[in-house]
Short mmCIF file of C-alpha atoms in Angstrom, two decimals:
data_model
loop_
_atom_site.label_atom_id
_atom_site.label_comp_id
_atom_site.label_asym_id
_atom_site.label_seq_id
_atom_site.Cartn_x
_atom_site.Cartn_y
_atom_site.Cartn_z
CA MET J 3 0.00 0.00 0.00
CA ASP J 4 1.02 3.58 -0.48
CA ALA J 5 1.03 5.77 2.61
CA ASP J 6 -2.14 7.54 1.48
CA ASP J 7 -4.17 4.40 0.69
CA ILE J 8 -6.79 3.43 3.27
CA SER J 9 -7.55 -0.15 4.30
CA LEU J 10 -11.12 -0.68 5.36
CA PHE J 11 -11.57 -1.61 9.00
CA GLU J 12 -12.06 -5.39 8.61
CA ARG J 13 -9.68 -5.89 5.68
CA PHE J 14 -6.95 -7.88 7.39
CA LYS J 15 -9.37 -9.93 9.49
CA ILE J 16 -11.23 -10.99 6.32
CA GLN J 17 -8.06 -11.76 4.36
CA ILE J 18 -6.25 -13.60 7.15
CA GLN J 19 -9.30 -15.78 7.84
CA PHE J 20 -9.50 -16.63 4.14
CA MET J 21 -5.78 -17.52 3.97
CA LYS J 22 -6.07 -19.73 7.07
CA LYS J 23 -8.96 -21.65 5.46
CA ASN J 24 -7.29 -21.87 2.02
CA ALA J 25 -3.72 -23.09 2.44
CA ASP J 26 -3.41 -23.59 -1.34
CA ILE J 27 -3.63 -19.83 -2.04
CA SER J 28 -0.28 -18.07 -2.29
CA LEU J 29 -1.47 -14.55 -3.01
CA LEU J 30 -4.80 -13.03 -2.03
CA GLY J 31 -6.07 -9.70 -3.29
CA SER J 32 -9.35 -7.86 -3.49
CA TRP J 33 -10.97 -4.94 -5.26
CA TYR J 34 -10.38 -1.27 -4.56
CA LYS J 35 -12.20 2.03 -4.95
CA GLN J 36 -10.32 4.95 -6.43
CA PHE J 37 -10.81 8.49 -5.15
CA ASP J 38 -9.77 11.97 -6.27
CA ASP J 39 -6.63 13.69 -4.96
CA ASP J 40 -8.49 14.81 -1.81
CA MET J 41 -9.96 11.34 -1.10
CA VAL J 42 -13.46 12.86 -1.21
CA ARG J 43 -15.06 11.93 -4.52
CA GLU J 44 -15.05 8.35 -5.81
CA ILE J 45 -13.79 8.38 -9.40
CA GLY J 46 -13.53 4.69 -10.19
CA GLU J 47 -12.89 1.19 -9.04
CA ARG J 48 -10.74 -1.73 -10.04
CA LYS J 49 -12.32 -5.14 -9.96
CA VAL J 50 -10.13 -8.12 -10.76
CA PRO J 51 -11.12 -11.75 -11.39
CA LYS J 52 -11.94 -13.88 -8.38
CA ASN J 53 -10.88 -17.45 -9.12
CA HIS J 54 -7.51 -18.78 -10.22
CA SER J 55 -8.46 -19.87 -13.75
CA ASP J 56 -9.92 -16.43 -14.53
CA ILE J 57 -6.87 -14.78 -12.95
CA VAL J 58 -4.58 -16.79 -15.24
CA LYS J 59 -6.51 -15.63 -18.33
CA PHE J 60 -6.57 -12.02 -17.13
CA SER J 61 -2.81 -12.11 -16.42
CA ARG J 62 -2.11 -12.43 -20.15
CA SER J 63 -3.13 -8.76 -20.53
CA ARG J 64 -2.44 -7.00 -17.25
CA THR J 65 -1.85 -7.33 -13.53
CA PRO J 66 -4.45 -9.76 -12.18
CA PHE J 67 -4.45 -8.43 -8.63
CA ASN J 68 -4.45 -5.05 -6.95
CA HIS J 69 -1.10 -4.68 -5.23
CA CYS J 70 -2.42 -2.39 -2.50
CA THR J 71 -4.78 -5.20 -1.45
CA ALA J 72 -2.26 -8.06 -1.58
CA LEU J 73 -1.66 -10.49 1.23
CA PHE J 74 0.68 -13.36 0.43
CA ARG J 75 2.61 -16.30 1.78
CA LYS J 76 6.16 -15.02 2.13
CA GLU J 77 7.81 -18.38 1.50
CA ASN J 78 6.04 -18.71 -1.87
CA ILE J 79 7.12 -15.22 -2.93
CA ILE J 80 10.73 -15.95 -1.91
CA SER J 81 10.68 -19.27 -3.79
CA VAL J 82 10.00 -17.47 -7.11
CA GLY J 83 12.67 -14.84 -6.44
CA GLY J 84 10.34 -12.20 -5.00
CA TYR J 85 9.70 -8.95 -6.73
CA PRO J 86 12.13 -8.36 -9.58
CA GLU J 87 14.79 -5.94 -8.32
CA THR J 88 15.90 -4.59 -11.68
CA ILE J 89 12.42 -3.82 -13.00
CA ARG J 90 10.88 -0.37 -13.08
CA TYR J 91 7.09 -0.43 -13.18
CA MET J 92 4.95 -3.53 -13.65
CA GLU J 93 6.57 -5.37 -10.71
CA ASP J 94 3.16 -6.64 -9.60
CA TRP J 95 2.46 -8.17 -12.99
CA TRP J 96 5.90 -9.82 -13.03
CA LEU J 97 5.26 -11.30 -9.60
CA ALA J 98 1.86 -12.67 -10.61
CA LEU J 99 3.24 -14.22 -13.81
CA LYS J 100 6.14 -15.82 -11.93
CA LEU J 101 3.81 -17.29 -9.32
CA ILE J 102 1.43 -18.63 -11.97
CA SER J 103 4.29 -20.09 -14.02
CA LYS J 104 5.50 -22.03 -10.96
CA GLY J 105 2.04 -23.44 -10.23
CA PHE J 106 1.08 -21.25 -7.28
CA ARG J 107 -2.58 -20.29 -6.91
CA LEU J 108 -3.91 -16.75 -6.70
CA HIS J 109 -7.32 -15.55 -5.57
CA ASN J 110 -9.13 -12.22 -5.30
CA LEU J 111 -11.98 -11.55 -2.92
CA PRO J 112 -14.88 -9.78 -4.66
CA LEU J 113 -14.93 -7.10 -1.97
CA PHE J 114 -13.76 -3.49 -1.86
CA LEU J 115 -11.19 -3.59 0.95
CA VAL J 116 -8.99 -0.57 0.13
CA ASN J 117 -9.59 3.04 -0.90
CA VAL J 118 -6.88 4.47 -3.16
CA ARG J 119 -5.92 8.04 -3.97
CA GLY J 120 -6.03 8.07 -7.75
CA GLY J 121 -6.56 11.52 -9.17
CA THR J 122 -4.40 13.46 -11.58
CA ALA J 123 -1.08 12.24 -10.20
CA PHE J 124 -2.21 8.63 -10.67
CA MET J 125 -2.82 9.16 -14.39
CA ASN J 126 0.28 11.28 -14.90
CA ARG J 127 2.48 8.49 -13.49
CA ARG J 128 1.20 6.22 -16.29
CA ARG J 129 2.06 8.51 -19.17
CA GLY J 130 4.96 9.67 -21.22
CA VAL J 131 7.71 8.24 -23.36
CA THR J 132 9.84 7.04 -20.42
CA TYR J 133 6.95 5.07 -18.94
CA LEU J 134 6.08 3.58 -22.35
CA ARG J 135 9.70 2.55 -22.99
CA GLU J 136 9.82 0.78 -19.64
CA GLU J 137 6.52 -0.97 -20.34
CA LEU J 138 7.71 -2.16 -23.74
CA LYS J 139 11.02 -3.30 -22.26
CA ASN J 140 9.12 -5.23 -19.58
CA LEU J 141 6.76 -6.82 -22.07
CA ARG J 142 9.68 -7.98 -24.19
CA ALA J 143 11.41 -9.43 -21.12
CA MET J 144 8.20 -11.19 -20.07
CA TYR J 145 8.03 -12.73 -23.52
CA MET J 146 11.73 -13.68 -23.52
CA ASN J 147 11.27 -15.30 -20.08
CA GLU J 148 8.29 -17.25 -21.47
CA LEU J 149 5.84 -15.57 -19.12
CA LEU J 150 3.84 -14.19 -22.07
CA SER J 151 3.22 -15.72 -25.48
CA ARG J 152 4.33 -13.96 -28.65
CA GLU J 153 0.72 -12.99 -29.38
CA ASP J 154 0.27 -11.60 -25.85
CA TYR J 155 3.51 -9.62 -26.20
CA ILE J 156 2.49 -8.05 -29.52
CA ARG J 157 -1.11 -7.31 -28.45
CA ASN J 158 -0.05 -5.77 -25.13
CA SER J 159 2.64 -3.66 -26.80
CA MET J 160 0.22 -2.26 -29.36
CA ILE J 161 -2.42 -1.45 -26.75
CA ARG J 162 0.07 0.36 -24.56
CA ILE J 163 1.46 2.40 -27.43
CA ILE J 164 -2.06 3.57 -28.25
CA VAL J 165 -3.15 4.30 -24.67
CA ARG J 166 0.08 6.11 -23.72
CA SER J 167 -0.31 8.32 -26.80
CA MET J 168 -3.85 9.45 -25.94
CA PRO J 169 -4.70 12.82 -24.43
CA ILE J 170 -5.10 12.41 -20.66
CA ASN J 171 -8.90 12.84 -20.62
CA ILE J 172 -9.35 10.09 -23.20
CA ALA J 173 -6.86 7.87 -21.37
CA GLU J 174 -8.84 8.35 -18.13
CA LEU J 175 -12.04 7.34 -19.89
CA THR J 176 -10.28 4.31 -21.41
CA TYR J 177 -9.10 3.19 -17.94
CA LYS J 178 -12.66 3.46 -16.62
CA LEU J 179 -14.04 1.41 -19.51
CA ILE J 180 -11.33 -1.24 -19.28
CA ARG J 181 -11.85 -1.66 -15.56
CA LYS J 182 -15.56 -2.31 -16.01
CA THR J 183 -14.91 -5.29 -18.30
#
C-alpha cells in the first residue's frame, strides 16, 4: 500500500481468515475504490477476477491483482525470487506471472477492501515516453522469459502504445471502460 491508501476496518481480518482456510492460495487480493486527490469523490474502481483460472486468463493482458490489497505467503514469494529488483514499473504483474508459471494459486476476494488516492497524479504516473519505454522493455522481457506468449507480447505492446499516446482525458475514460470489463 502507499502511505495515502486506506484499508477498510475489517480488511486484514477478512483476508487472514480466508488464507487460514485456504492453504493452497499463495497470493490473495481484493478490489479497490479509487478516489480523487483529496480522497473525497469516488472516481472509479478496479475489480479483478476472483478465481484462479480467470486470474490466469486475465494475467495475459495486465496485472491480475491489486497490489495495494495483496496479502501473500512469504515463503512462496521468496521461492520465485520475490519482486524483480531490476524492473521499473509492472513489478506486480511480473510477480503474478512468476507465481502462476510455478504453479502457485492466486485468488481475489470480490470485496472493496482498500480506498486508493487516484486523481491526476495517478494518471500522470502512467504517461509519457519514459513510462512507455519501460513498459515495452518489460513486455519484451516477459516474452523472452516465457511468461507471455508472442501474441500476448504483440497485443499488449500495441495497446500500450495507443493508450500512452492518448490525451489524458481520453486515457482516463479508457481506464474506466477497461476496468468495467
